[in-house]
mmCIF file with all atom_site columns, C-alpha atoms in Angstrom:
data_model
loop_
_atom_site.group_PDB
_atom_site.id
_atom_site.type_symbol
_atom_site.label_atom_id
_atom_site.label_alt_id
_atom_site.label_comp_id
_atom_site.label_asym_id
_atom_site.label_entity_id
_atom_site.label_seq_id
_atom_site.pdbx_PDB_ins_code
_atom_site.Cartn_x
_atom_site.Cartn_y
_atom_site.Cartn_z
_atom_site.occupancy
_atom_site.B_iso_or_equiv
_atom_site.pdbx_formal_charge
_atom_site.auth_seq_id
_atom_site.auth_comp_id
_atom_site.auth_asym_id
_atom_site.auth_atom_id
_atom_site.pdbx_PDB_model_num
ATOM 1   C CA . UNK A 1 1   ? 8.978  -40.650 10.369 1.00 60.00 ? 1   UNK A CA 1
ATOM 2   C CA . UNK A 1 2   ? 10.428 -38.100 12.747 1.00 61.00 ? 2   UNK A CA 1
ATOM 3   C CA . UNK A 1 3   ? 14.086 -37.197 12.861 1.00 61.00 ? 3   UNK A CA 1
ATOM 4   C CA . UNK A 1 4   ? 15.757 -35.157 15.589 1.00 60.00 ? 4   UNK A CA 1
ATOM 5   C CA . UNK A 1 5   ? 18.891 -35.039 17.629 1.00 47.00 ? 5   UNK A CA 1
ATOM 6   C CA . UNK A 1 6   ? 17.780 -38.472 18.826 1.00 37.00 ? 6   UNK A CA 1
ATOM 7   C CA . UNK A 1 7   ? 15.987 -40.262 16.000 1.00 36.00 ? 7   UNK A CA 1
ATOM 8   C CA . UNK A 1 8   ? 12.490 -41.457 16.735 1.00 34.00 ? 8   UNK A CA 1
ATOM 9   C CA . UNK A 1 9   ? 10.996 -44.032 14.402 1.00 33.00 ? 9   UNK A CA 1
ATOM 10  C CA . UNK A 1 10  ? 7.920  -45.364 16.153 1.00 35.00 ? 10  UNK A CA 1
ATOM 11  C CA . UNK A 1 11  ? 4.392  -46.113 14.999 1.00 34.00 ? 11  UNK A CA 1
ATOM 12  C CA . UNK A 1 12  ? 1.714  -44.959 17.415 1.00 35.00 ? 12  UNK A CA 1
ATOM 13  C CA . UNK A 1 13  ? -1.976 -45.937 17.316 1.00 34.00 ? 13  UNK A CA 1
ATOM 14  C CA . UNK A 1 14  ? -4.953 -43.700 18.049 1.00 32.00 ? 14  UNK A CA 1
ATOM 15  C CA . UNK A 1 15  ? -6.314 -43.669 21.589 1.00 36.00 ? 15  UNK A CA 1
ATOM 16  C CA . UNK A 1 16  ? -8.598 -46.629 22.110 1.00 37.00 ? 16  UNK A CA 1
ATOM 17  C CA . UNK A 1 17  ? -7.413 -48.374 18.927 1.00 37.00 ? 17  UNK A CA 1
ATOM 18  C CA . UNK A 1 18  ? -4.273 -50.495 18.817 1.00 33.00 ? 18  UNK A CA 1
ATOM 19  C CA . UNK A 1 19  ? -4.622 -51.695 15.221 1.00 33.00 ? 19  UNK A CA 1
ATOM 20  C CA . UNK A 1 20  ? -1.432 -50.691 13.426 1.00 32.00 ? 20  UNK A CA 1
ATOM 21  C CA . UNK A 1 21  ? -3.365 -50.448 10.171 1.00 32.00 ? 21  UNK A CA 1
ATOM 22  C CA . UNK A 1 22  ? -5.334 -47.551 11.656 1.00 33.00 ? 22  UNK A CA 1
ATOM 23  C CA . UNK A 1 23  ? -2.345 -45.539 12.833 1.00 35.00 ? 23  UNK A CA 1
ATOM 24  C CA . UNK A 1 24  ? -2.848 -41.799 12.339 1.00 40.00 ? 24  UNK A CA 1
ATOM 25  C CA . UNK A 1 25  ? 0.107  -40.049 10.786 1.00 47.00 ? 25  UNK A CA 1
ATOM 26  C CA . UNK A 1 26  ? 1.359  -37.015 12.692 1.00 53.00 ? 26  UNK A CA 1
ATOM 27  C CA . UNK A 1 27  ? 2.806  -35.723 9.427  1.00 54.00 ? 27  UNK A CA 1
ATOM 28  C CA . UNK A 1 28  ? -0.702 -35.372 7.995  1.00 61.00 ? 28  UNK A CA 1
ATOM 29  C CA . UNK A 1 29  ? -1.971 -33.800 11.216 1.00 56.00 ? 29  UNK A CA 1
ATOM 30  C CA . UNK A 1 30  ? 0.675  -31.107 11.238 1.00 53.00 ? 30  UNK A CA 1
ATOM 31  C CA . UNK A 1 31  ? 0.421  -30.596 7.476  1.00 55.00 ? 31  UNK A CA 1
ATOM 32  C CA . UNK A 1 32  ? -3.288 -29.888 7.849  1.00 58.00 ? 32  UNK A CA 1
ATOM 33  C CA . UNK A 1 33  ? -2.528 -27.561 10.750 1.00 55.00 ? 33  UNK A CA 1
ATOM 34  C CA . UNK A 1 34  ? -0.060 -25.600 8.643  1.00 50.00 ? 34  UNK A CA 1
ATOM 35  C CA . UNK A 1 35  ? -2.598 -25.289 5.841  1.00 54.00 ? 35  UNK A CA 1
ATOM 36  C CA . UNK A 1 36  ? -5.129 -23.991 8.363  1.00 55.00 ? 36  UNK A CA 1
ATOM 37  C CA . UNK A 1 37  ? -2.623 -21.458 9.699  1.00 54.00 ? 37  UNK A CA 1
ATOM 38  C CA . UNK A 1 38  ? -2.194 -20.024 6.231  1.00 47.00 ? 38  UNK A CA 1
ATOM 39  C CA . UNK A 1 39  ? -5.788 -18.883 6.346  1.00 44.00 ? 39  UNK A CA 1
ATOM 40  C CA . UNK A 1 40  ? -5.383 -17.054 9.652  1.00 47.00 ? 40  UNK A CA 1
ATOM 41  C CA . UNK A 1 41  ? -3.350 -14.187 11.031 1.00 43.00 ? 41  UNK A CA 1
ATOM 42  C CA . UNK A 1 42  ? -0.065 -15.689 12.238 1.00 44.00 ? 42  UNK A CA 1
ATOM 43  C CA . UNK A 1 43  ? 1.418  -13.003 14.458 1.00 45.00 ? 43  UNK A CA 1
ATOM 44  C CA . UNK A 1 44  ? 1.155  -9.439  15.640 1.00 47.00 ? 44  UNK A CA 1
ATOM 45  C CA . UNK A 1 45  ? 1.819  -6.656  13.150 1.00 44.00 ? 45  UNK A CA 1
ATOM 46  C CA . UNK A 1 46  ? 5.434  -6.260  14.321 1.00 46.00 ? 46  UNK A CA 1
ATOM 47  C CA . UNK A 1 47  ? 6.223  -9.769  13.076 1.00 60.00 ? 47  UNK A CA 1
ATOM 48  C CA . UNK A 1 48  ? 4.094  -9.873  9.936  1.00 63.00 ? 48  UNK A CA 1
ATOM 49  C CA . UNK A 1 49  ? 6.898  -8.805  7.591  1.00 58.00 ? 49  UNK A CA 1
ATOM 50  C CA . UNK A 1 50  ? 9.205  -11.425 9.076  1.00 65.00 ? 50  UNK A CA 1
ATOM 51  C CA . UNK A 1 51  ? 6.565  -14.105 8.621  1.00 61.00 ? 51  UNK A CA 1
ATOM 52  C CA . UNK A 1 52  ? 5.994  -13.078 5.008  1.00 62.00 ? 52  UNK A CA 1
ATOM 53  C CA . UNK A 1 53  ? 9.722  -13.339 4.317  1.00 65.00 ? 53  UNK A CA 1
ATOM 54  C CA . UNK A 1 54  ? 9.792  -16.780 5.923  1.00 67.00 ? 54  UNK A CA 1
ATOM 55  C CA . UNK A 1 55  ? 7.098  -17.945 3.508  1.00 64.00 ? 55  UNK A CA 1
ATOM 56  C CA . UNK A 1 56  ? 9.895  -18.184 0.925  1.00 65.00 ? 56  UNK A CA 1
ATOM 57  C CA . UNK A 1 57  ? 11.064 -21.279 2.809  1.00 68.00 ? 57  UNK A CA 1
ATOM 58  C CA . UNK A 1 58  ? 7.564  -22.737 2.864  1.00 64.00 ? 58  UNK A CA 1
ATOM 59  C CA . UNK A 1 59  ? 4.365  -22.510 4.882  1.00 71.00 ? 59  UNK A CA 1
ATOM 60  C CA . UNK A 1 60  ? 4.942  -21.284 8.440  1.00 78.00 ? 60  UNK A CA 1
ATOM 61  C CA . UNK A 1 61  ? 2.872  -21.825 11.594 1.00 80.00 ? 61  UNK A CA 1
ATOM 62  C CA . UNK A 1 62  ? 3.661  -20.956 15.237 1.00 81.00 ? 62  UNK A CA 1
ATOM 63  C CA . UNK A 1 63  ? 3.519  -24.037 17.455 1.00 80.00 ? 63  UNK A CA 1
ATOM 64  C CA . UNK A 1 64  ? 1.517  -22.022 19.994 1.00 78.00 ? 64  UNK A CA 1
ATOM 65  C CA . UNK A 1 65  ? -1.365 -21.995 17.461 1.00 78.00 ? 65  UNK A CA 1
ATOM 66  C CA . UNK A 1 66  ? -1.605 -25.797 17.386 1.00 77.00 ? 66  UNK A CA 1
ATOM 67  C CA . UNK A 1 67  ? -3.938 -27.905 19.503 1.00 76.00 ? 67  UNK A CA 1
ATOM 68  C CA . UNK A 1 68  ? -2.296 -30.728 21.509 1.00 77.00 ? 68  UNK A CA 1
ATOM 69  C CA . UNK A 1 69  ? -2.187 -34.132 19.850 1.00 78.00 ? 69  UNK A CA 1
ATOM 70  C CA . UNK A 1 70  ? -2.158 -36.998 22.368 1.00 84.00 ? 70  UNK A CA 1
ATOM 71  C CA . UNK A 1 71  ? -1.469 -40.565 21.203 1.00 80.00 ? 71  UNK A CA 1
ATOM 72  C CA . UNK A 1 72  ? -0.850 -43.788 23.156 1.00 80.00 ? 72  UNK A CA 1
ATOM 73  C CA . UNK A 1 73  ? 2.724  -45.078 23.087 1.00 78.00 ? 73  UNK A CA 1
ATOM 74  C CA . UNK A 1 74  ? 3.491  -48.717 23.854 1.00 71.00 ? 74  UNK A CA 1
ATOM 75  C CA . UNK A 1 75  ? 6.834  -48.030 25.496 1.00 65.00 ? 75  UNK A CA 1
ATOM 76  C CA . UNK A 1 76  ? 7.532  -51.689 26.288 1.00 59.00 ? 76  UNK A CA 1
ATOM 77  C CA . UNK A 1 77  ? 6.365  -53.065 22.955 1.00 56.00 ? 77  UNK A CA 1
ATOM 78  C CA . UNK A 1 78  ? 9.108  -54.776 20.970 1.00 61.00 ? 78  UNK A CA 1
ATOM 79  C CA . UNK A 1 79  ? 8.811  -54.161 17.242 1.00 62.00 ? 79  UNK A CA 1
ATOM 80  C CA . UNK A 1 80  ? 11.452 -55.710 15.030 1.00 64.00 ? 80  UNK A CA 1
ATOM 81  C CA . UNK A 1 81  ? 12.307 -55.412 11.364 1.00 67.00 ? 81  UNK A CA 1
ATOM 82  C CA . UNK A 1 82  ? 12.620 -59.195 10.946 1.00 66.00 ? 82  UNK A CA 1
ATOM 83  C CA . UNK A 1 83  ? 9.841  -61.715 11.529 1.00 66.00 ? 83  UNK A CA 1
ATOM 84  C CA . UNK A 1 84  ? 6.509  -60.230 12.668 1.00 67.00 ? 84  UNK A CA 1
ATOM 85  C CA . UNK A 1 85  ? 5.700  -60.410 16.372 1.00 63.00 ? 85  UNK A CA 1
ATOM 86  C CA . UNK A 1 86  ? 2.291  -60.136 17.987 1.00 64.00 ? 86  UNK A CA 1
ATOM 87  C CA . UNK A 1 87  ? 1.650  -56.805 19.708 1.00 60.00 ? 87  UNK A CA 1
ATOM 88  C CA . UNK A 1 88  ? 0.081  -57.266 23.123 1.00 61.00 ? 88  UNK A CA 1
ATOM 89  C CA . UNK A 1 89  ? -3.013 -55.095 22.847 1.00 57.00 ? 89  UNK A CA 1
ATOM 90  C CA . UNK A 1 90  ? -3.605 -55.468 26.579 1.00 54.00 ? 90  UNK A CA 1
ATOM 91  C CA . UNK A 1 91  ? -0.293 -53.837 27.318 1.00 57.00 ? 91  UNK A CA 1
ATOM 92  C CA . UNK A 1 92  ? -0.708 -50.550 29.155 1.00 60.00 ? 92  UNK A CA 1
ATOM 93  C CA . UNK A 1 93  ? -0.090 -47.617 26.852 1.00 71.00 ? 93  UNK A CA 1
ATOM 94  C CA . UNK A 1 94  ? 1.258  -44.288 28.001 1.00 79.00 ? 94  UNK A CA 1
ATOM 95  C CA . UNK A 1 95  ? -0.416 -41.194 26.596 1.00 84.00 ? 95  UNK A CA 1
ATOM 96  C CA . UNK A 1 96  ? 2.133  -38.953 24.918 1.00 84.00 ? 96  UNK A CA 1
ATOM 97  C CA . UNK A 1 97  ? 1.585  -35.368 23.835 1.00 85.00 ? 97  UNK A CA 1
ATOM 98  C CA . UNK A 1 98  ? 3.380  -35.379 20.495 1.00 82.00 ? 98  UNK A CA 1
ATOM 99  C CA . UNK A 1 99  ? 3.610  -31.602 20.447 1.00 81.00 ? 99  UNK A CA 1
ATOM 100 C CA . UNK A 1 100 ? 5.239  -31.409 23.882 1.00 81.00 ? 100 UNK A CA 1
ATOM 101 C CA . UNK A 1 101 ? 7.619  -34.221 23.024 1.00 83.00 ? 101 UNK A CA 1
ATOM 102 C CA . UNK A 1 102 ? 8.832  -32.491 19.875 1.00 84.00 ? 102 UNK A CA 1
ATOM 103 C CA . UNK A 1 103 ? 8.563  -28.914 21.162 1.00 84.00 ? 103 UNK A CA 1
ATOM 104 C CA . UNK A 1 104 ? 9.693  -28.518 24.776 1.00 81.00 ? 104 UNK A CA 1
ATOM 105 C CA . UNK A 1 105 ? 9.743  -24.770 24.114 1.00 87.00 ? 105 UNK A CA 1
ATOM 106 C CA . UNK A 1 106 ? 6.464  -24.286 22.185 1.00 87.00 ? 106 UNK A CA 1
ATOM 107 C CA . UNK A 1 107 ? 6.223  -20.530 22.689 1.00 88.00 ? 107 UNK A CA 1
ATOM 108 C CA . UNK A 1 108 ? 9.421  -20.074 20.674 1.00 91.00 ? 108 UNK A CA 1
ATOM 109 C CA . UNK A 1 109 ? 8.904  -22.897 18.161 1.00 91.00 ? 109 UNK A CA 1
ATOM 110 C CA . UNK A 1 110 ? 7.542  -22.852 14.632 1.00 91.00 ? 110 UNK A CA 1
ATOM 111 C CA . UNK A 1 111 ? 6.520  -25.428 12.053 1.00 91.00 ? 111 UNK A CA 1
ATOM 112 C CA . UNK A 1 112 ? 7.774  -24.763 8.531  1.00 91.00 ? 112 UNK A CA 1
ATOM 113 C CA . UNK A 1 113 ? 6.921  -26.795 5.463  1.00 91.00 ? 113 UNK A CA 1
ATOM 114 C CA . UNK A 1 114 ? 10.090 -26.867 3.384  1.00 92.00 ? 114 UNK A CA 1
ATOM 115 C CA . UNK A 1 115 ? 10.456 -25.878 -0.253 1.00 91.00 ? 115 UNK A CA 1
ATOM 116 C CA . UNK A 1 116 ? 13.501 -27.049 -2.172 1.00 93.00 ? 116 UNK A CA 1
ATOM 117 C CA . UNK A 1 117 ? 16.067 -29.835 -1.931 1.00 95.00 ? 117 UNK A CA 1
ATOM 118 C CA . UNK A 1 118 ? 19.303 -28.145 -0.860 1.00 96.00 ? 118 UNK A CA 1
ATOM 119 C CA . UNK A 1 119 ? 19.351 -30.124 2.427  1.00 97.00 ? 119 UNK A CA 1
ATOM 120 C CA . UNK A 1 120 ? 18.520 -33.643 1.239  1.00 96.00 ? 120 UNK A CA 1
ATOM 121 C CA . UNK A 1 121 ? 21.734 -35.140 2.653  1.00 97.00 ? 121 UNK A CA 1
ATOM 122 C CA . UNK A 1 122 ? 20.575 -33.883 6.059  1.00 96.00 ? 122 UNK A CA 1
ATOM 123 C CA . UNK A 1 123 ? 17.343 -35.864 5.485  1.00 95.00 ? 123 UNK A CA 1
ATOM 124 C CA . UNK A 1 124 ? 15.315 -32.694 4.880  1.00 96.00 ? 124 UNK A CA 1
ATOM 125 C CA . UNK A 1 125 ? 13.305 -33.030 1.688  1.00 95.00 ? 125 UNK A CA 1
ATOM 126 C CA . UNK A 1 126 ? 10.959 -30.855 -0.308 1.00 94.00 ? 126 UNK A CA 1
ATOM 127 C CA . UNK A 1 127 ? 7.561  -30.900 1.415  1.00 92.00 ? 127 UNK A CA 1
ATOM 128 C CA . UNK A 1 128 ? 8.904  -31.997 4.814  1.00 94.00 ? 128 UNK A CA 1
ATOM 129 C CA . UNK A 1 129 ? 7.892  -30.249 8.027  1.00 92.00 ? 129 UNK A CA 1
ATOM 130 C CA . UNK A 1 130 ? 10.689 -28.896 10.188 1.00 94.00 ? 130 UNK A CA 1
ATOM 131 C CA . UNK A 1 131 ? 10.327 -27.751 13.784 1.00 93.00 ? 131 UNK A CA 1
ATOM 132 C CA . UNK A 1 132 ? 12.432 -24.673 14.505 1.00 95.00 ? 132 UNK A CA 1
ATOM 133 C CA . UNK A 1 133 ? 13.341 -23.406 17.971 1.00 94.00 ? 133 UNK A CA 1
ATOM 134 C CA . UNK A 1 134 ? 13.729 -19.645 17.642 1.00 93.00 ? 134 UNK A CA 1
ATOM 135 C CA . UNK A 1 135 ? 15.229 -19.341 21.132 1.00 93.00 ? 135 UNK A CA 1
ATOM 136 C CA . UNK A 1 136 ? 18.365 -21.177 19.963 1.00 92.00 ? 136 UNK A CA 1
ATOM 137 C CA . UNK A 1 137 ? 20.553 -18.847 17.904 1.00 92.00 ? 137 UNK A CA 1
ATOM 138 C CA . UNK A 1 138 ? 23.838 -20.756 18.276 1.00 92.00 ? 138 UNK A CA 1
ATOM 139 C CA . UNK A 1 139 ? 23.793 -23.868 16.083 1.00 94.00 ? 139 UNK A CA 1
ATOM 140 C CA . UNK A 1 140 ? 26.604 -26.399 16.215 1.00 93.00 ? 140 UNK A CA 1
ATOM 141 C CA . UNK A 1 141 ? 28.337 -27.515 13.030 1.00 90.00 ? 141 UNK A CA 1
ATOM 142 C CA . UNK A 1 142 ? 26.113 -30.593 12.861 1.00 91.00 ? 142 UNK A CA 1
ATOM 143 C CA . UNK A 1 143 ? 22.830 -28.768 13.378 1.00 96.00 ? 143 UNK A CA 1
ATOM 144 C CA . UNK A 1 144 ? 20.664 -27.195 10.704 1.00 97.00 ? 144 UNK A CA 1
ATOM 145 C CA . UNK A 1 145 ? 19.647 -23.574 11.106 1.00 97.00 ? 145 UNK A CA 1
ATOM 146 C CA . UNK A 1 146 ? 17.141 -21.191 9.583  1.00 96.00 ? 146 UNK A CA 1
ATOM 147 C CA . UNK A 1 147 ? 19.183 -18.119 8.674  1.00 95.00 ? 147 UNK A CA 1
ATOM 148 C CA . UNK A 1 148 ? 18.344 -14.625 7.502  1.00 94.00 ? 148 UNK A CA 1
ATOM 149 C CA . UNK A 1 149 ? 20.711 -13.205 4.904  1.00 95.00 ? 149 UNK A CA 1
ATOM 150 C CA . UNK A 1 150 ? 20.002 -9.725  3.540  1.00 95.00 ? 150 UNK A CA 1
ATOM 151 C CA . UNK A 1 151 ? 16.290 -10.014 4.215  1.00 91.00 ? 151 UNK A CA 1
ATOM 152 C CA . UNK A 1 152 ? 15.907 -13.513 2.758  1.00 92.00 ? 152 UNK A CA 1
ATOM 153 C CA . UNK A 1 153 ? 15.686 -16.815 4.634  1.00 92.00 ? 153 UNK A CA 1
ATOM 154 C CA . UNK A 1 154 ? 17.432 -20.088 3.964  1.00 94.00 ? 154 UNK A CA 1
ATOM 155 C CA . UNK A 1 155 ? 17.991 -23.457 5.681  1.00 96.00 ? 155 UNK A CA 1
ATOM 156 C CA . UNK A 1 156 ? 21.662 -24.376 5.955  1.00 97.00 ? 156 UNK A CA 1
ATOM 157 C CA . UNK A 1 157 ? 24.520 -25.557 8.146  1.00 98.00 ? 157 UNK A CA 1
ATOM 158 C CA . UNK A 1 158 ? 26.399 -22.610 9.673  1.00 97.00 ? 158 UNK A CA 1
ATOM 159 C CA . UNK A 1 159 ? 30.171 -23.106 9.713  1.00 96.00 ? 159 UNK A CA 1
ATOM 160 C CA . UNK A 1 160 ? 33.068 -20.831 10.613 1.00 93.00 ? 160 UNK A CA 1
ATOM 161 C CA . UNK A 1 161 ? 36.336 -21.214 8.711  1.00 91.00 ? 161 UNK A CA 1
ATOM 162 C CA . UNK A 1 162 ? 39.371 -18.952 8.991  1.00 90.00 ? 162 UNK A CA 1
ATOM 163 C CA . UNK A 1 163 ? 37.338 -16.288 10.733 1.00 90.00 ? 163 UNK A CA 1
ATOM 164 C CA . UNK A 1 164 ? 34.635 -16.302 8.066  1.00 94.00 ? 164 UNK A CA 1
ATOM 165 C CA . UNK A 1 165 ? 31.055 -17.560 8.246  1.00 96.00 ? 165 UNK A CA 1
ATOM 166 C CA . UNK A 1 166 ? 29.742 -19.931 5.591  1.00 97.00 ? 166 UNK A CA 1
ATOM 167 C CA . UNK A 1 167 ? 26.284 -21.329 4.930  1.00 98.00 ? 167 UNK A CA 1
ATOM 168 C CA . UNK A 1 168 ? 26.631 -24.896 3.722  1.00 98.00 ? 168 UNK A CA 1
ATOM 169 C CA . UNK A 1 169 ? 23.917 -26.856 1.919  1.00 98.00 ? 169 UNK A CA 1
ATOM 170 C CA . UNK A 1 170 ? 23.554 -30.611 2.336  1.00 98.00 ? 170 UNK A CA 1
ATOM 171 C CA . UNK A 1 171 ? 23.431 -31.294 -1.376 1.00 98.00 ? 171 UNK A CA 1
ATOM 172 C CA . UNK A 1 172 ? 26.481 -31.403 -3.703 1.00 97.00 ? 172 UNK A CA 1
ATOM 173 C CA . UNK A 1 173 ? 24.467 -29.695 -6.436 1.00 98.00 ? 173 UNK A CA 1
ATOM 174 C CA . UNK A 1 174 ? 24.438 -26.468 -4.392 1.00 97.00 ? 174 UNK A CA 1
ATOM 175 C CA . UNK A 1 175 ? 27.358 -24.190 -3.581 1.00 97.00 ? 175 UNK A CA 1
ATOM 176 C CA . UNK A 1 176 ? 28.146 -22.861 -0.087 1.00 97.00 ? 176 UNK A CA 1
ATOM 177 C CA . UNK A 1 177 ? 27.423 -19.200 0.572  1.00 97.00 ? 177 UNK A CA 1
ATOM 178 C CA . UNK A 1 178 ? 30.009 -16.952 2.185  1.00 97.00 ? 178 UNK A CA 1
ATOM 179 C CA . UNK A 1 179 ? 28.614 -14.400 4.618  1.00 97.00 ? 179 UNK A CA 1
ATOM 180 C CA . UNK A 1 180 ? 30.529 -11.188 3.978  1.00 95.00 ? 180 UNK A CA 1
ATOM 181 C CA . UNK A 1 181 ? 31.094 -8.305  6.351  1.00 93.00 ? 181 UNK A CA 1
ATOM 182 C CA . UNK A 1 182 ? 28.698 -6.108  4.393  1.00 96.00 ? 182 UNK A CA 1
ATOM 183 C CA . UNK A 1 183 ? 25.894 -8.692  4.645  1.00 97.00 ? 183 UNK A CA 1
ATOM 184 C CA . UNK A 1 184 ? 23.013 -8.448  7.080  1.00 96.00 ? 184 UNK A CA 1
ATOM 185 C CA . UNK A 1 185 ? 23.096 -11.922 8.621  1.00 97.00 ? 185 UNK A CA 1
ATOM 186 C CA . UNK A 1 186 ? 21.510 -13.600 11.626 1.00 96.00 ? 186 UNK A CA 1
ATOM 187 C CA . UNK A 1 187 ? 20.482 -17.064 12.789 1.00 96.00 ? 187 UNK A CA 1
ATOM 188 C CA . UNK A 1 188 ? 16.683 -17.109 13.120 1.00 95.00 ? 188 UNK A CA 1
ATOM 189 C CA . UNK A 1 189 ? 16.467 -20.484 14.850 1.00 95.00 ? 189 UNK A CA 1
ATOM 190 C CA . UNK A 1 190 ? 17.717 -24.074 14.947 1.00 96.00 ? 190 UNK A CA 1
ATOM 191 C CA . UNK A 1 191 ? 15.927 -27.067 13.443 1.00 96.00 ? 191 UNK A CA 1
ATOM 192 C CA . UNK A 1 192 ? 15.145 -29.535 16.233 1.00 94.00 ? 192 UNK A CA 1
ATOM 193 C CA . UNK A 1 193 ? 13.084 -32.125 14.355 1.00 93.00 ? 193 UNK A CA 1
ATOM 194 C CA . UNK A 1 194 ? 12.142 -33.095 10.827 1.00 93.00 ? 194 UNK A CA 1
ATOM 195 C CA . UNK A 1 195 ? 8.802  -34.801 10.152 1.00 91.00 ? 195 UNK A CA 1
ATOM 196 C CA . UNK A 1 196 ? 8.190  -36.776 6.990  1.00 89.00 ? 196 UNK A CA 1
ATOM 197 C CA . UNK A 1 197 ? 6.614  -39.974 5.794  1.00 84.00 ? 197 UNK A CA 1
ATOM 198 C CA . UNK A 1 198 ? 8.851  -43.040 5.316  1.00 83.00 ? 198 UNK A CA 1
ATOM 199 C CA . UNK A 1 199 ? 10.641 -43.096 1.979  1.00 76.00 ? 199 UNK A CA 1
ATOM 200 C CA . UNK A 1 200 ? 11.790 -46.072 -0.049 1.00 70.00 ? 200 UNK A CA 1
#
């Protein structure tokens, strides 16, 4: 399941195979890619320290390191949650580059596998993959941002109240964090999509 500013909840079959039982999960594809990235040099030396600090959030991989993943999408297929309907396997499928669809700005985007559960009410769970656009440093109140606070990284909502900046979790078990004037704070990027398997 993929969540973004516009939710996308579609099953897509592999090219040349329209059996829904053989659908390849993009979550697994990107999870394997992230694991592969951990074995390789991620960035130039000027960014290595930043990448190491980001590892506190979870595994990190630049989108530019990932090979394209093209799947057929049956744009006109009508799938319902009620009674099953036959899927017309002769229907013309449109090839979709999943990476381009999720990352229109791949050179500035990163995949991060999340650790922790402070954002569960924003549908971001431990082990999920988030796609972060580093070129966007101005999140709205409803967006989730990756923030740097005193050399450490966290995933939170960024809100301004009474002239002060607060980092808000999406979990009542966690307290908001006030960003003080003496703090070294910046927005590293904005979460554009969350990828995870369906949950019951």
